[in-house]
mmCIF file of C-alpha atoms and ligand atoms in Angstrom:
data_model
loop_
_atom_site.group_PDB
_atom_site.id
_atom_site.type_symbol
_atom_site.label_atom_id
_atom_site.label_comp_id
_atom_site.label_asym_id
_atom_site.label_seq_id
_atom_site.Cartn_x
_atom_site.Cartn_y
_atom_site.Cartn_z
ATOM 1 C CA MET A 1 -8.832 -10.284 -10.495
ATOM 2 C CA ASP A 2 -6.372 -7.384 -10.360
ATOM 3 C CA VAL A 3 -7.336 -4.579 -8.019
ATOM 4 C CA VAL A 4 -5.554 -1.377 -7.060
ATOM 5 C CA LEU A 5 -6.199 -0.112 -3.539
ATOM 6 C CA PHE A 6 -5.630 3.579 -3.941
ATOM 7 C CA GLY A 7 -5.447 6.394 -1.425
ATOM 8 C CA PRO A 8 -3.214 8.696 0.599
ATOM 9 C CA PRO A 9 -0.835 7.425 3.286
ATOM 10 C CA GLY A 10 -2.909 6.287 6.254
ATOM 11 C CA ALA A 11 -6.046 5.543 4.239
ATOM 12 C CA GLY A 12 -5.950 1.932 5.455
ATOM 13 C CA LYS A 13 -4.796 0.310 2.205
ATOM 14 C CA GLY A 14 -2.404 -2.147 3.851
ATOM 15 C CA THR A 15 -4.847 -3.222 6.530
ATOM 16 C CA GLN A 16 -7.645 -3.781 4.036
ATOM 17 C CA ALA A 17 -5.392 -5.429 1.460
ATOM 18 C CA LYS A 18 -4.393 -8.058 4.037
ATOM 19 C CA ARG A 19 -8.058 -8.774 4.825
ATOM 20 C CA LEU A 20 -8.933 -9.098 1.119
ATOM 21 C CA THR A 21 -6.028 -11.450 0.427
ATOM 22 C CA ASP A 22 -7.451 -13.964 2.853
ATOM 23 C CA MET A 23 -10.894 -13.724 1.274
ATOM 24 C CA LEU A 24 -9.937 -13.637 -2.409
ATOM 25 C CA ARG A 25 -6.892 -15.920 -2.245
ATOM 26 C CA ILE A 26 -4.764 -13.563 -4.288
ATOM 27 C CA PRO A 27 -1.645 -11.911 -2.855
ATOM 28 C CA GLN A 28 -1.123 -8.359 -1.707
ATOM 29 C CA ILE A 29 1.613 -6.660 -3.690
ATOM 30 C CA ALA A 30 2.768 -3.812 -1.472
ATOM 31 C CA THR A 31 5.900 -2.144 -2.796
ATOM 32 C CA GLY A 32 6.436 -0.332 0.536
ATOM 33 C CA ASP A 33 6.490 -3.671 2.415
ATOM 34 C CA MET A 34 8.844 -5.145 -0.187
ATOM 35 C CA MET A 35 11.193 -2.181 0.152
ATOM 36 C CA ARG A 36 11.137 -2.409 3.944
ATOM 37 C CA SER A 37 12.072 -6.076 3.864
ATOM 38 C CA GLU A 38 14.896 -5.328 1.414
ATOM 39 C CA ARG A 39 16.054 -2.581 3.786
ATOM 40 C CA ALA A 40 15.878 -4.962 6.746
ATOM 41 C CA SER A 41 18.148 -7.409 4.877
ATOM 42 C CA GLY A 42 20.860 -4.736 4.981
ATOM 43 C CA SER A 43 21.509 -5.005 1.213
ATOM 44 C CA GLU A 44 22.884 -2.164 -0.907
ATOM 45 C CA LEU A 45 19.545 -1.976 -2.699
ATOM 46 C CA GLY A 46 17.784 -1.663 0.669
ATOM 47 C CA LYS A 47 20.064 1.235 1.595
ATOM 48 C CA ARG A 48 19.170 2.995 -1.639
ATOM 49 C CA PHE A 49 15.463 2.536 -0.911
ATOM 50 C CA ASP A 50 16.004 3.921 2.578
ATOM 51 C CA SER A 51 17.585 7.109 1.299
ATOM 52 C CA PHE A 52 14.234 8.014 -0.297
ATOM 53 C CA MET A 53 11.842 6.424 2.183
ATOM 54 C CA SER A 54 13.278 8.032 5.297
ATOM 55 C CA GLN A 55 12.620 11.448 3.756
ATOM 56 C CA GLY A 56 9.112 10.616 2.615
ATOM 57 C CA LYS A 57 10.168 10.832 -1.042
ATOM 58 C CA LEU A 58 9.092 8.444 -3.761
ATOM 59 C CA VAL A 59 11.590 5.803 -4.858
ATOM 60 C CA PRO A 60 12.451 6.274 -8.585
ATOM 61 C CA ASP A 61 10.099 4.493 -10.990
ATOM 62 C CA ALA A 62 12.788 2.276 -12.573
ATOM 63 C CA MET A 63 13.675 0.708 -9.205
ATOM 64 C CA VAL A 64 10.015 0.065 -8.434
ATOM 65 C CA LEU A 65 9.382 -1.497 -11.827
ATOM 66 C CA GLU A 66 12.070 -4.096 -11.289
ATOM 67 C CA LEU A 67 10.632 -5.118 -7.929
ATOM 68 C CA VAL A 68 7.115 -5.556 -9.298
ATOM 69 C CA GLU A 69 8.214 -7.423 -12.428
ATOM 70 C CA VAL A 70 9.878 -10.089 -10.294
ATOM 71 C CA ARG A 71 6.963 -10.274 -7.849
ATOM 72 C CA LEU A 72 4.308 -10.664 -10.552
ATOM 73 C CA ARG A 73 6.108 -13.692 -11.968
ATOM 74 C CA LYS A 74 5.645 -15.648 -8.750
ATOM 75 C CA ASP A 75 3.175 -18.479 -8.850
ATOM 76 C CA ASP A 76 0.816 -17.100 -6.192
ATOM 77 C CA ALA A 77 0.109 -14.040 -8.370
ATOM 78 C CA LYS A 78 -0.998 -16.040 -11.404
ATOM 79 C CA ASN A 79 -4.708 -15.359 -10.816
ATOM 80 C CA GLY A 80 -4.447 -11.745 -9.805
ATOM 81 C CA ALA A 81 -3.225 -9.418 -7.101
ATOM 82 C CA ILE A 82 -4.198 -6.608 -4.807
ATOM 83 C CA PHE A 83 -1.851 -3.717 -5.430
ATOM 84 C CA ASP A 84 -1.291 -1.600 -2.352
ATOM 85 C CA GLY A 85 0.809 1.569 -2.462
ATOM 86 C CA TYR A 86 1.554 0.871 -6.117
ATOM 87 C CA PRO A 87 1.282 2.319 -8.717
ATOM 88 C CA ARG A 88 2.171 5.733 -7.290
ATOM 89 C CA THR A 89 2.958 7.671 -10.477
ATOM 90 C CA ILE A 90 1.528 7.727 -13.987
ATOM 91 C CA PRO A 91 4.664 6.060 -15.474
ATOM 92 C CA GLN A 92 4.261 3.257 -12.886
ATOM 93 C CA ALA A 93 0.622 2.805 -13.911
ATOM 94 C CA GLU A 94 1.621 2.671 -17.575
ATOM 95 C CA SER A 95 4.291 0.074 -16.918
ATOM 96 C CA LEU A 96 1.875 -1.993 -14.822
ATOM 97 C CA ASP A 97 -0.623 -1.936 -17.696
ATOM 98 C CA GLY A 98 2.174 -3.153 -19.963
ATOM 99 C CA MET A 99 3.230 -5.975 -17.616
ATOM 100 C CA LEU A 100 -0.337 -7.173 -17.131
ATOM 101 C CA GLY A 101 -1.092 -6.851 -20.844
ATOM 102 C CA LYS A 102 1.745 -9.264 -21.635
ATOM 103 C CA ILE A 103 0.019 -11.938 -19.524
ATOM 104 C CA SER A 104 -3.457 -11.112 -20.893
ATOM 105 C CA ARG A 105 -4.586 -9.344 -17.748
ATOM 106 C CA LYS A 106 -5.622 -5.822 -16.881
ATOM 107 C CA ILE A 107 -6.596 -3.795 -13.837
ATOM 108 C CA ASP A 108 -10.234 -4.648 -13.124
ATOM 109 C CA ARG A 109 -10.967 -2.046 -10.494
ATOM 110 C CA VAL A 110 -9.326 0.860 -8.669
ATOM 111 C CA VAL A 111 -10.784 1.400 -5.216
ATOM 112 C CA SER A 112 -10.070 4.912 -3.991
ATOM 113 C CA MET A 113 -10.123 5.033 -0.192
ATOM 114 C CA GLU A 114 -10.927 8.489 1.108
ATOM 115 C CA VAL A 115 -9.741 9.836 4.460
ATOM 116 C CA GLU A 116 -9.045 13.429 5.618
ATOM 117 C CA LEU A 117 -5.461 14.562 6.384
ATOM 118 C CA ASP A 118 -5.989 15.015 10.159
ATOM 119 C CA GLU A 119 -7.313 11.470 10.404
ATOM 120 C CA GLN A 120 -4.402 10.175 8.294
ATOM 121 C CA ILE A 121 -1.865 11.755 10.641
ATOM 122 C CA GLN A 122 -3.614 10.400 13.714
ATOM 123 C CA ARG A 123 -3.748 6.919 12.221
ATOM 124 C CA ILE A 124 -0.165 6.878 11.020
ATOM 125 C CA THR A 125 1.489 8.202 14.157
ATOM 126 C CA GLY A 126 -0.354 5.574 16.273
ATOM 127 C CA ARG A 127 0.484 2.755 13.902
ATOM 128 C CA ARG A 128 2.615 -0.183 15.016
ATOM 129 C CA THR A 129 3.725 -2.932 12.659
ATOM 130 C CA CYS A 130 4.913 -6.462 13.377
ATOM 131 C CA LEU A 131 8.528 -6.896 12.319
ATOM 132 C CA ALA A 132 7.969 -10.599 11.647
ATOM 133 C CA CYS A 133 4.630 -10.884 9.787
ATOM 134 C CA GLY A 134 3.740 -7.298 8.837
ATOM 135 C CA GLN A 135 0.458 -7.256 10.769
ATOM 136 C CA VAL A 136 -0.589 -3.654 11.399
ATOM 137 C CA TYR A 137 -2.047 -2.346 14.685
ATOM 138 C CA HIS A 138 -3.067 1.039 16.002
ATOM 139 C CA LEU A 139 -2.470 1.974 19.627
ATOM 140 C CA ILE A 140 -6.099 3.129 19.997
ATOM 141 C CA TYR A 141 -8.241 1.840 17.112
ATOM 142 C CA ASN A 142 -6.832 -1.648 16.745
ATOM 143 C CA ALA A 143 -4.808 -2.154 19.891
ATOM 144 C CA PRO A 144 -2.193 -4.909 20.029
ATOM 145 C CA PRO A 145 -2.415 -7.577 22.785
ATOM 146 C CA ALA A 146 -1.623 -6.432 26.311
ATOM 147 C CA ASN A 147 1.821 -8.063 26.194
ATOM 148 C CA GLY A 148 2.756 -5.612 23.413
ATOM 149 C CA ARG A 149 3.628 -8.431 20.965
ATOM 150 C CA CYS A 150 1.928 -9.375 17.683
ATOM 151 C CA GLY A 151 -1.332 -11.308 18.187
ATOM 152 C CA ASN A 152 -0.603 -13.519 15.133
ATOM 153 C CA CYS A 153 2.978 -14.521 15.658
ATOM 154 C CA ALA A 154 4.206 -12.867 18.898
ATOM 155 C CA GLY A 155 6.678 -10.844 16.801
ATOM 156 C CA GLU A 156 8.059 -7.487 17.899
ATOM 157 C CA LEU A 157 5.894 -4.436 17.162
ATOM 158 C CA VAL A 158 7.668 -1.315 15.942
ATOM 159 C CA GLN A 159 6.847 2.140 14.669
ATOM 160 C CA ARG A 160 7.896 2.668 11.058
ATOM 161 C CA LYS A 161 10.716 5.191 10.686
ATOM 162 C CA ASP A 162 8.651 7.250 8.242
ATOM 163 C CA ASP A 163 5.553 7.359 10.465
ATOM 164 C CA THR A 164 6.501 10.585 12.247
ATOM 165 C CA GLU A 165 4.279 13.611 11.651
ATOM 166 C CA GLU A 166 7.006 15.480 9.761
ATOM 167 C CA VAL A 167 7.637 12.658 7.293
ATOM 168 C CA VAL A 168 3.903 11.962 6.949
ATOM 169 C CA ARG A 169 3.354 15.545 5.805
ATOM 170 C CA LYS A 170 6.087 15.113 3.188
ATOM 171 C CA ARG A 171 4.556 11.809 2.066
ATOM 172 C CA HIS A 172 1.220 13.560 1.740
ATOM 173 C CA GLU A 173 2.780 16.255 -0.474
ATOM 174 C CA GLU A 174 4.267 13.532 -2.678
ATOM 175 C CA TYR A 175 0.848 11.923 -2.820
ATOM 176 C CA LEU A 176 -0.829 15.132 -3.975
ATOM 177 C CA ALA A 177 1.862 15.960 -6.540
ATOM 178 C CA ASN A 178 2.544 12.546 -8.074
ATOM 179 C CA THR A 179 -0.027 9.992 -7.027
ATOM 180 C CA ALA A 180 -3.386 11.782 -6.947
ATOM 181 C CA PRO A 181 -3.184 12.421 -10.744
ATOM 182 C CA LEU A 182 -3.623 8.658 -11.192
ATOM 183 C CA LEU A 183 -7.299 9.147 -10.406
ATOM 184 C CA GLY A 184 -7.542 10.935 -13.751
ATOM 185 C CA TYR A 185 -5.559 8.189 -15.497
ATOM 186 C CA TYR A 186 -7.775 5.385 -14.181
ATOM 187 C CA GLY A 187 -10.897 7.555 -14.235
ATOM 188 C CA ALA A 188 -10.523 7.907 -18.007
ATOM 189 C CA LYS A 189 -10.676 4.100 -18.184
ATOM 190 C CA ASP A 190 -13.778 4.131 -15.966
ATOM 191 C CA LEU A 191 -12.124 1.958 -13.334
ATOM 192 C CA VAL A 192 -12.386 4.085 -10.194
ATOM 193 C CA VAL A 193 -14.853 3.493 -7.383
ATOM 194 C CA SER A 194 -14.526 5.739 -4.324
ATOM 195 C CA VAL A 195 -15.258 4.450 -0.853
ATOM 196 C CA SER A 196 -15.043 6.159 2.509
ATOM 197 C CA GLY A 197 -12.076 4.822 4.474
ATOM 198 C CA VAL A 198 -13.630 5.988 7.737
ATOM 199 C CA GLY A 199 -15.461 3.596 10.049
ATOM 200 C CA SER A 200 -14.870 0.147 11.497
ATOM 201 C CA LEU A 201 -12.472 -2.207 9.712
ATOM 202 C CA ASP A 202 -15.418 -4.486 8.875
ATOM 203 C CA ASP A 203 -17.486 -1.634 7.444
ATOM 204 C CA VAL A 204 -14.646 -0.515 5.193
ATOM 205 C CA THR A 205 -14.013 -4.104 4.041
ATOM 206 C CA GLU A 206 -17.702 -4.446 3.133
ATOM 207 C CA ARG A 207 -17.556 -1.222 1.084
ATOM 208 C CA ILE A 208 -14.500 -2.455 -0.797
ATOM 209 C CA LYS A 209 -16.065 -5.852 -1.462
ATOM 210 C CA LYS A 210 -19.115 -4.130 -2.905
ATOM 211 C CA ALA A 211 -16.875 -1.870 -5.021
ATOM 212 C CA ILE A 212 -15.096 -4.870 -6.559
ATOM 213 C CA GLY A 213 -18.237 -6.982 -6.825
ATOM 214 C CA VAL A 214 -17.375 -9.888 -4.510
HETATM 215 P P1 AMP B 301 4.086 2.667 1.978
HETATM 216 O O1 AMP B 301 4.477 1.496 2.801
HETATM 217 O O2 AMP B 301 3.240 2.298 0.804
HETATM 218 O O3 AMP B 301 3.479 3.781 2.798
HETATM 219 O O4 AMP B 301 5.449 3.266 1.362
HETATM 220 C C1 AMP B 301 6.474 3.769 2.194
HETATM 221 C C2 AMP B 301 7.518 4.482 1.358
HETATM 222 O O5 AMP B 301 8.121 3.560 0.438
HETATM 223 C C3 AMP B 301 7.010 5.627 0.497
HETATM 224 O O6 AMP B 301 6.909 6.843 1.216
HETATM 225 C C4 AMP B 301 8.066 5.658 -0.603
HETATM 226 O O7 AMP B 301 9.268 6.258 -0.133
HETATM 227 C C5 AMP B 301 8.370 4.189 -0.822
HETATM 228 N N1 AMP B 301 7.458 3.560 -1.824
HETATM 229 C C6 AMP B 301 6.594 2.545 -1.602
HETATM 230 N N2 AMP B 301 5.949 2.203 -2.719
HETATM 231 C C7 AMP B 301 6.417 3.042 -3.688
HETATM 232 C C8 AMP B 301 6.127 3.216 -5.068
HETATM 233 N N3 AMP B 301 5.212 2.449 -5.697
HETATM 234 N N4 AMP B 301 6.797 4.180 -5.737
HETATM 235 C C9 AMP B 301 7.715 4.943 -5.143
HETATM 236 N N5 AMP B 301 8.029 4.859 -3.839
HETATM 237 C C10 AMP B 301 7.389 3.909 -3.107
#
């Protein structure tokens, strides 16, 4: 099964994608996470990603395509994937259709997670992410253990550089200009199911499971 988790920054895509991976035994393909780990490696490519990410701008489509092509070839993605934060433009969606088509697959469902802008900003600015395993916490809604380390692996928890209010507003503008039009692209293929992204983590997971029929 190939599913796109769609929605604005702070909709909860990453958190829910991680929960679904465990249940469905297919990997999360999160281009933002992949770019952050490339950046953390200190490579030249990582520095190029950072020049866009730190300003809340989208990374050019050609660079994203290369990342996803390599990732999709890995063995764990042979039965499907949960795409999180990708595709983010219509050309990315077209190239994903092409890549999946070559291996006789297609997007089965696009789950659009809906959350208001004020809520997105509140969620994002309180977000803390584990440097080691990527687990996501929120200082209020999903508080990390009292020792301030990751509950899974005791890794260090950090705030993402682009999770400040100023950059979040820029990311939201990018979302409206370039990413939201994908709802029309996938809507024309009758693939979109909208779910509210507001509520407990379990409630939202249940809505997504219903939307994808598992
Ligand atoms: P995310 O972790 O999905 O919130 O992405 C963080 C940042 O990484 C975005 O604001 C973009 O700068 C960049 N990024 C992640 N995924 C993509 C993508 N599919 N296309 C373009 N830029 C991306």
